[in-house]
mmCIF file of N, CA and C in Angstrom:
data_model
loop_
_atom_site.group_PDB
_atom_site.id
_atom_site.type_symbol
_atom_site.label_atom_id
_atom_site.label_comp_id
_atom_site.label_asym_id
_atom_site.label_seq_id
_atom_site.Cartn_x
_atom_site.Cartn_y
_atom_site.Cartn_z
ATOM 1 N N MET A 29 -26.645 35.265 -21.926
ATOM 2 C CA MET A 29 -27.357 34.062 -21.547
ATOM 3 C C MET A 29 -26.639 32.805 -22.064
ATOM 4 N N ARG A 30 -26.070 32.897 -23.236
ATOM 5 C CA ARG A 30 -25.354 31.759 -23.809
ATOM 6 C C ARG A 30 -24.189 31.353 -22.903
ATOM 7 N N GLY A 31 -23.524 32.342 -22.294
ATOM 8 C CA GLY A 31 -22.409 32.045 -21.410
ATOM 9 C C GLY A 31 -22.832 31.231 -20.198
ATOM 10 N N LEU A 32 -24.001 31.546 -19.625
ATOM 11 C CA LEU A 32 -24.504 30.787 -18.480
ATOM 12 C C LEU A 32 -24.826 29.362 -18.880
ATOM 13 N N HIS A 33 -25.429 29.199 -20.061
ATOM 14 C CA HIS A 33 -25.770 27.858 -20.521
ATOM 15 C C HIS A 33 -24.506 27.040 -20.761
ATOM 16 N N LEU A 34 -23.487 27.671 -21.357
ATOM 17 C CA LEU A 34 -22.225 26.987 -21.606
ATOM 18 C C LEU A 34 -21.562 26.574 -20.284
ATOM 19 N N ALA A 35 -21.604 27.456 -19.281
ATOM 20 C CA ALA A 35 -21.044 27.121 -17.968
ATOM 21 C C ALA A 35 -21.783 25.949 -17.353
ATOM 22 N N HIS A 36 -23.097 25.919 -17.513
ATOM 23 C CA HIS A 36 -23.916 24.829 -16.978
ATOM 24 C C HIS A 36 -23.549 23.522 -17.673
ATOM 25 N N GLU A 37 -23.384 23.569 -18.998
ATOM 26 C CA GLU A 37 -22.992 22.368 -19.742
ATOM 27 C C GLU A 37 -21.613 21.884 -19.309
ATOM 28 N N THR A 38 -20.700 22.813 -19.094
ATOM 29 C CA THR A 38 -19.342 22.452 -18.670
ATOM 30 C C THR A 38 -19.370 21.792 -17.301
ATOM 31 N N TYR A 39 -20.189 22.320 -16.393
ATOM 32 C CA TYR A 39 -20.290 21.746 -15.053
ATOM 33 C C TYR A 39 -20.714 20.292 -15.127
ATOM 34 N N HIS A 40 -21.628 19.979 -16.033
ATOM 35 C CA HIS A 40 -22.166 18.627 -16.115
ATOM 36 C C HIS A 40 -21.396 17.735 -17.085
ATOM 37 N N SER A 41 -20.347 18.246 -17.702
ATOM 38 C CA SER A 41 -19.593 17.411 -18.630
ATOM 39 C C SER A 41 -18.808 16.365 -17.839
ATOM 40 N N TRP A 42 -18.526 15.241 -18.473
ATOM 41 C CA TRP A 42 -17.804 14.161 -17.807
ATOM 42 C C TRP A 42 -16.357 14.528 -17.539
ATOM 43 N N ASP A 43 -15.878 15.608 -18.170
ATOM 44 C CA ASP A 43 -14.486 16.010 -18.008
ATOM 45 C C ASP A 43 -14.292 17.040 -16.897
ATOM 46 N N ASN A 44 -15.326 17.392 -16.188
ATOM 47 C CA ASN A 44 -15.224 18.417 -15.146
ATOM 48 C C ASN A 44 -14.409 17.867 -13.971
ATOM 49 N N PRO A 45 -13.234 18.449 -13.684
ATOM 50 C CA PRO A 45 -12.388 17.944 -12.596
ATOM 51 C C PRO A 45 -12.967 18.218 -11.211
ATOM 52 N N LEU A 46 -13.972 19.108 -11.129
ATOM 53 C CA LEU A 46 -14.556 19.429 -9.829
ATOM 54 C C LEU A 46 -15.555 18.378 -9.358
ATOM 55 N N LEU A 47 -16.024 17.552 -10.276
ATOM 56 C CA LEU A 47 -16.995 16.523 -9.924
ATOM 57 C C LEU A 47 -16.280 15.220 -9.588
ATOM 58 N N PRO A 48 -16.876 14.410 -8.705
ATOM 59 C CA PRO A 48 -16.283 13.103 -8.412
ATOM 60 C C PRO A 48 -16.372 12.193 -9.631
ATOM 61 N N ASP A 49 -15.640 11.112 -9.586
ATOM 62 C CA ASP A 49 -15.660 10.145 -10.676
ATOM 63 C C ASP A 49 -17.075 9.623 -10.872
ATOM 64 N N GLN A 50 -17.653 9.874 -12.052
ATOM 65 C CA GLN A 50 -19.046 9.504 -12.300
ATOM 66 C C GLN A 50 -19.256 8.000 -12.358
ATOM 67 N N SER A 51 -18.198 7.231 -12.512
ATOM 68 C CA SER A 51 -18.366 5.782 -12.568
ATOM 69 C C SER A 51 -18.827 5.234 -11.218
ATOM 70 N N GLU A 52 -18.700 6.033 -10.156
ATOM 71 C CA GLU A 52 -19.129 5.589 -8.837
ATOM 72 C C GLU A 52 -20.637 5.691 -8.658
ATOM 73 N N PHE A 53 -21.317 6.404 -9.563
ATOM 74 C CA PHE A 53 -22.729 6.681 -9.374
ATOM 75 C C PHE A 53 -23.581 5.911 -10.363
ATOM 76 N N GLU A 54 -24.767 5.545 -9.927
ATOM 77 C CA GLU A 54 -25.774 4.997 -10.811
ATOM 78 C C GLU A 54 -26.852 6.064 -10.933
ATOM 79 N N TYR A 55 -27.137 6.483 -12.152
ATOM 80 C CA TYR A 55 -28.112 7.544 -12.350
ATOM 81 C C TYR A 55 -29.476 6.951 -12.643
ATOM 82 N N ASP A 56 -30.476 7.495 -11.990
ATOM 83 C CA ASP A 56 -31.846 7.103 -12.267
ATOM 84 C C ASP A 56 -32.285 7.715 -13.582
ATOM 85 N N VAL A 57 -33.181 7.028 -14.257
ATOM 86 C CA VAL A 57 -33.759 7.591 -15.472
ATOM 87 C C VAL A 57 -34.715 8.688 -15.050
ATOM 88 N N PRO A 58 -34.566 9.902 -15.611
ATOM 89 C CA PRO A 58 -35.453 11.000 -15.218
ATOM 90 C C PRO A 58 -36.904 10.683 -15.504
ATOM 91 N N GLN A 59 -37.752 10.981 -14.571
ATOM 92 C CA GLN A 59 -39.191 10.809 -14.721
ATOM 93 C C GLN A 59 -39.807 12.161 -15.048
ATOM 94 N N PRO A 60 -40.921 12.190 -15.750
ATOM 95 C CA PRO A 60 -41.572 13.471 -16.051
ATOM 96 C C PRO A 60 -41.866 14.242 -14.777
ATOM 97 N N GLY A 61 -41.521 15.519 -14.773
ATOM 98 C CA GLY A 61 -41.781 16.375 -13.622
ATOM 99 C C GLY A 61 -40.669 16.382 -12.588
ATOM 100 N N MET A 62 -39.636 15.524 -12.733
ATOM 101 C CA MET A 62 -38.540 15.516 -11.765
ATOM 102 C C MET A 62 -37.597 16.676 -12.045
ATOM 103 N N SER A 63 -37.106 17.290 -10.997
ATOM 104 C CA SER A 63 -36.154 18.382 -11.126
ATOM 105 C C SER A 63 -34.816 17.854 -11.631
ATOM 106 N N HIS A 64 -34.174 18.612 -12.493
ATOM 107 C CA HIS A 64 -32.861 18.242 -13.011
ATOM 108 C C HIS A 64 -31.859 18.055 -11.872
ATOM 109 N N ALA A 65 -31.893 18.956 -10.891
ATOM 110 C CA ALA A 65 -30.951 18.879 -9.774
ATOM 111 C C ALA A 65 -31.173 17.604 -8.973
ATOM 112 N N ILE A 66 -32.400 17.197 -8.801
ATOM 113 C CA ILE A 66 -32.695 15.993 -8.027
ATOM 114 C C ILE A 66 -32.169 14.763 -8.754
ATOM 115 N N VAL A 67 -32.384 14.697 -10.067
ATOM 116 C CA VAL A 67 -31.908 13.551 -10.843
ATOM 117 C C VAL A 67 -30.388 13.503 -10.822
ATOM 118 N N PHE A 68 -29.730 14.638 -11.039
ATOM 119 C CA PHE A 68 -28.272 14.668 -11.129
ATOM 120 C C PHE A 68 -27.631 14.264 -9.814
ATOM 121 N N ASN A 69 -28.147 14.757 -8.710
ATOM 122 C CA ASN A 69 -27.524 14.510 -7.417
ATOM 123 C C ASN A 69 -28.138 13.353 -6.651
ATOM 124 N N GLN A 70 -29.127 12.712 -7.209
ATOM 125 C CA GLN A 70 -29.851 11.637 -6.545
ATOM 126 C C GLN A 70 -30.418 12.101 -5.210
ATOM 127 N N GLN A 71 -30.839 13.337 -5.150
ATOM 128 C CA GLN A 71 -31.424 13.879 -3.935
ATOM 129 C C GLN A 71 -32.938 13.769 -4.058
ATOM 130 N N LYS A 72 -33.446 12.650 -3.593
ATOM 131 C CA LYS A 72 -34.861 12.351 -3.770
ATOM 132 C C LYS A 72 -35.737 13.037 -2.734
ATOM 133 N N TYR A 73 -35.159 13.447 -1.628
ATOM 134 C CA TYR A 73 -35.923 14.059 -0.546
ATOM 135 C C TYR A 73 -35.389 15.473 -0.307
ATOM 136 N N VAL A 74 -36.220 16.469 -0.547
ATOM 137 C CA VAL A 74 -35.805 17.860 -0.478
ATOM 138 C C VAL A 74 -36.585 18.577 0.617
ATOM 139 N N CYS A 75 -35.872 19.350 1.419
ATOM 140 C CA CYS A 75 -36.482 20.122 2.494
ATOM 141 C C CYS A 75 -37.336 21.233 1.883
ATOM 142 N N GLY A 76 -38.577 21.306 2.292
ATOM 143 C CA GLY A 76 -39.480 22.321 1.788
ATOM 144 C C GLY A 76 -39.167 23.710 2.311
ATOM 145 N N GLN A 77 -38.413 23.791 3.388
ATOM 146 C CA GLN A 77 -38.098 25.088 3.990
ATOM 147 C C GLN A 77 -36.852 25.724 3.389
ATOM 148 N N CYS A 78 -35.772 24.955 3.216
ATOM 149 C CA CYS A 78 -34.511 25.545 2.751
ATOM 150 C C CYS A 78 -34.045 25.018 1.399
ATOM 151 N N GLY A 79 -34.633 23.929 0.912
ATOM 152 C CA GLY A 79 -34.268 23.397 -0.388
ATOM 153 C C GLY A 79 -33.098 22.432 -0.393
ATOM 154 N N LYS A 80 -32.546 22.114 0.765
ATOM 155 C CA LYS A 80 -31.430 21.178 0.854
ATOM 156 C C LYS A 80 -31.958 19.771 0.567
ATOM 157 N N GLY A 81 -31.195 19.002 -0.233
ATOM 158 C CA GLY A 81 -31.665 17.693 -0.652
ATOM 159 C C GLY A 81 -30.865 16.550 -0.065
ATOM 160 N N TYR A 82 -31.528 15.406 0.062
ATOM 161 C CA TYR A 82 -30.914 14.213 0.633
ATOM 162 C C TYR A 82 -31.333 12.979 -0.146
ATOM 163 N N LYS A 83 -30.465 12.000 -0.162
ATOM 164 C CA LYS A 83 -30.759 10.748 -0.849
ATOM 165 C C LYS A 83 -31.730 9.894 -0.036
ATOM 166 N N TYR A 84 -31.634 9.969 1.290
ATOM 167 C CA TYR A 84 -32.468 9.134 2.150
ATOM 168 C C TYR A 84 -33.378 9.985 3.033
ATOM 169 N N MET A 85 -34.594 9.518 3.231
ATOM 170 C CA MET A 85 -35.592 10.234 4.032
ATOM 171 C C MET A 85 -35.115 10.455 5.466
ATOM 172 N N VAL A 86 -34.422 9.492 6.047
ATOM 173 C CA VAL A 86 -33.963 9.610 7.427
ATOM 174 C C VAL A 86 -33.020 10.808 7.584
ATOM 175 N N ASN A 87 -32.209 11.080 6.567
ATOM 176 C CA ASN A 87 -31.302 12.225 6.625
ATOM 177 C C ASN A 87 -32.065 13.537 6.530
ATOM 178 N N LEU A 88 -33.107 13.574 5.707
ATOM 179 C CA LEU A 88 -33.948 14.768 5.634
ATOM 180 C C LEU A 88 -34.644 15.001 6.969
ATOM 181 N N GLN A 89 -35.153 13.946 7.575
ATOM 182 C CA GLN A 89 -35.828 14.086 8.871
ATOM 183 C C GLN A 89 -34.867 14.597 9.942
ATOM 184 N N ARG A 90 -33.642 14.095 9.943
ATOM 185 C CA ARG A 90 -32.643 14.569 10.906
ATOM 186 C C ARG A 90 -32.331 16.044 10.661
ATOM 187 N N HIS A 91 -32.180 16.415 9.398
ATOM 188 C CA HIS A 91 -31.929 17.811 9.039
ATOM 189 C C HIS A 91 -33.061 18.703 9.541
ATOM 190 N N GLN A 92 -34.294 18.291 9.310
ATOM 191 C CA GLN A 92 -35.438 19.098 9.729
ATOM 192 C C GLN A 92 -35.536 19.188 11.247
ATOM 193 N N ARG A 93 -35.160 18.137 11.944
ATOM 194 C CA ARG A 93 -35.244 18.110 13.401
ATOM 195 C C ARG A 93 -34.117 18.895 14.072
ATOM 196 N N LEU A 94 -32.899 18.787 13.536
ATOM 197 C CA LEU A 94 -31.730 19.342 14.216
ATOM 198 C C LEU A 94 -31.142 20.593 13.585
ATOM 199 N N GLU A 95 -31.306 20.785 12.289
ATOM 200 C CA GLU A 95 -30.571 21.839 11.609
ATOM 201 C C GLU A 95 -31.438 22.949 11.033
ATOM 202 N N CYS A 96 -32.423 22.606 10.247
ATOM 203 C CA CYS A 96 -33.165 23.596 9.467
ATOM 204 C C CYS A 96 -33.865 24.607 10.373
ATOM 205 N N GLY A 97 -33.549 25.863 10.165
ATOM 206 C CA GLY A 97 -34.147 26.931 10.960
ATOM 207 C C GLY A 97 -33.542 27.081 12.347
ATOM 208 N N GLN A 98 -32.531 26.304 12.657
ATOM 209 C CA GLN A 98 -31.893 26.339 13.973
ATOM 210 C C GLN A 98 -30.509 26.969 13.847
ATOM 211 N N LYS A 99 -30.043 27.529 14.937
ATOM 212 C CA LYS A 99 -28.661 28.006 14.987
ATOM 213 C C LYS A 99 -27.779 26.851 15.456
ATOM 214 N N PRO A 100 -26.543 26.788 14.948
ATOM 215 C CA PRO A 100 -25.627 25.735 15.406
ATOM 216 C C PRO A 100 -25.412 25.827 16.916
ATOM 217 N N GLN A 101 -25.426 24.680 17.593
ATOM 218 C CA GLN A 101 -25.358 24.630 19.058
ATOM 219 C C GLN A 101 -23.937 24.551 19.607
ATOM 220 N N TYR A 102 -22.968 24.239 18.759
ATOM 221 C CA TYR A 102 -21.621 23.993 19.244
ATOM 222 C C TYR A 102 -20.633 25.012 18.657
ATOM 223 N N PRO A 103 -20.391 26.118 19.362
ATOM 224 C CA PRO A 103 -19.459 27.139 18.856
ATOM 225 C C PRO A 103 -18.016 26.782 19.204
ATOM 226 N N CYS A 104 -17.123 27.159 18.316
ATOM 227 C CA CYS A 104 -15.695 26.999 18.569
ATOM 228 C C CYS A 104 -15.258 28.105 19.518
ATOM 229 N N THR A 105 -14.489 27.744 20.529
ATOM 230 C CA THR A 105 -14.017 28.730 21.507
ATOM 231 C C THR A 105 -12.798 29.508 21.013
ATOM 232 N N VAL A 106 -12.194 29.059 19.894
ATOM 233 C CA VAL A 106 -11.008 29.709 19.363
ATOM 234 C C VAL A 106 -11.365 30.681 18.229
ATOM 235 N N CYS A 107 -12.238 30.264 17.345
ATOM 236 C CA CYS A 107 -12.639 31.118 16.227
ATOM 237 C C CYS A 107 -14.164 31.293 16.256
ATOM 238 N N SER A 108 -14.714 31.896 15.258
ATOM 239 C CA SER A 108 -16.140 32.226 15.285
ATOM 240 C C SER A 108 -17.030 31.172 14.637
ATOM 241 N N LYS A 109 -16.493 30.041 14.221
ATOM 242 C CA LYS A 109 -17.316 29.004 13.581
ATOM 243 C C LYS A 109 -18.168 28.283 14.615
ATOM 244 N N ALA A 110 -19.333 27.809 14.141
ATOM 245 C CA ALA A 110 -20.230 27.030 14.996
ATOM 246 C C ALA A 110 -20.736 25.831 14.197
ATOM 247 N N PHE A 111 -21.108 24.777 14.906
ATOM 248 C CA PHE A 111 -21.463 23.520 14.258
ATOM 249 C C PHE A 111 -22.752 22.962 14.839
ATOM 250 N N TYR A 112 -23.440 22.151 14.014
ATOM 251 C CA TYR A 112 -24.691 21.528 14.444
ATOM 252 C C TYR A 112 -24.450 20.268 15.271
ATOM 253 N N ARG A 113 -23.317 19.641 15.066
ATOM 254 C CA ARG A 113 -23.042 18.388 15.767
ATOM 255 C C ARG A 113 -21.709 18.480 16.506
ATOM 256 N N LYS A 114 -21.653 17.818 17.649
ATOM 257 C CA LYS A 114 -20.467 17.875 18.503
ATOM 258 C C LYS A 114 -19.242 17.292 17.811
ATOM 259 N N TYR A 115 -19.426 16.214 17.053
ATOM 260 C CA TYR A 115 -18.288 15.600 16.377
ATOM 261 C C TYR A 115 -17.700 16.541 15.323
ATOM 262 N N GLN A 116 -18.547 17.398 14.717
ATOM 263 C CA GLN A 116 -18.045 18.366 13.748
ATOM 264 C C GLN A 116 -17.119 19.377 14.427
ATOM 265 N N LEU A 117 -17.512 19.828 15.624
ATOM 266 C CA LEU A 117 -16.670 20.750 16.384
ATOM 267 C C LEU A 117 -15.354 20.067 16.764
ATOM 268 N N LYS A 118 -15.425 18.825 17.195
ATOM 269 C CA LYS A 118 -14.219 18.079 17.574
ATOM 270 C C LYS A 118 -13.273 17.948 16.387
ATOM 271 N N ASN A 119 -13.812 17.582 15.217
ATOM 272 C CA ASN A 119 -12.985 17.461 14.013
ATOM 273 C C ASN A 119 -12.394 18.809 13.614
ATOM 274 N N HIS A 120 -13.173 19.872 13.771
ATOM 275 C CA HIS A 120 -12.696 21.217 13.468
ATOM 276 C C HIS A 120 -11.505 21.578 14.351
ATOM 277 N N HIS A 121 -11.621 21.295 15.645
ATOM 278 C CA HIS A 121 -10.523 21.580 16.579
ATOM 279 C C HIS A 121 -9.268 20.791 16.221
ATOM 280 N N LEU A 122 -9.427 19.522 15.912
ATOM 281 C CA LEU A 122 -8.271 18.690 15.564
ATOM 282 C C LEU A 122 -7.581 19.173 14.298
ATOM 283 N N LYS A 123 -8.358 19.624 13.327
ATOM 284 C CA LYS A 123 -7.799 20.052 12.056
ATOM 285 C C LYS A 123 -7.271 21.486 12.081
ATOM 286 N N ASN A 124 -8.015 22.396 12.720
ATOM 287 C CA ASN A 124 -7.698 23.826 12.625
ATOM 288 C C ASN A 124 -6.997 24.412 13.846
ATOM 289 N N HIS A 125 -7.161 23.790 15.005
ATOM 290 C CA HIS A 125 -6.567 24.307 16.230
ATOM 291 C C HIS A 125 -5.918 23.172 17.028
ATOM 292 N N PRO A 126 -4.970 22.449 16.437
ATOM 293 C CA PRO A 126 -4.425 21.274 17.116
ATOM 294 C C PRO A 126 -3.652 21.557 18.403
ATOM 295 N N ASN A 127 -3.087 22.750 18.526
ATOM 296 C CA ASN A 127 -2.281 23.064 19.715
ATOM 297 C C ASN A 127 -3.055 23.813 20.787
ATOM 298 N N LYS A 128 -4.349 24.025 20.562
ATOM 299 C CA LYS A 128 -5.170 24.749 21.527
ATOM 300 C C LYS A 128 -6.261 23.813 22.054
ATOM 301 N N THR A 129 -6.553 23.910 23.312
ATOM 302 C CA THR A 129 -7.575 23.049 23.899
ATOM 303 C C THR A 129 -8.728 23.849 24.427
#
């Protein structure tokens, strides 16, 4: 158990190279009853169905309307990946399959 706690502390340390530069973020003061994950990630709006969090309510509403519980609508014709938004598929093709149309 100590190893898991140490890993958790390391993840949240300011020296963790996997995290973005913390100087870019303003952290809210934790309020009683707030989840640690919500405070750390500034995810104030969390989907009750899948647990995915968002900073803005409009993004949560879009997620609930278009993504949560839905299958991706835009499959790649070259590989087996599928995407929720058309622009994601377009970016995938440009990055991963530039010579195939």
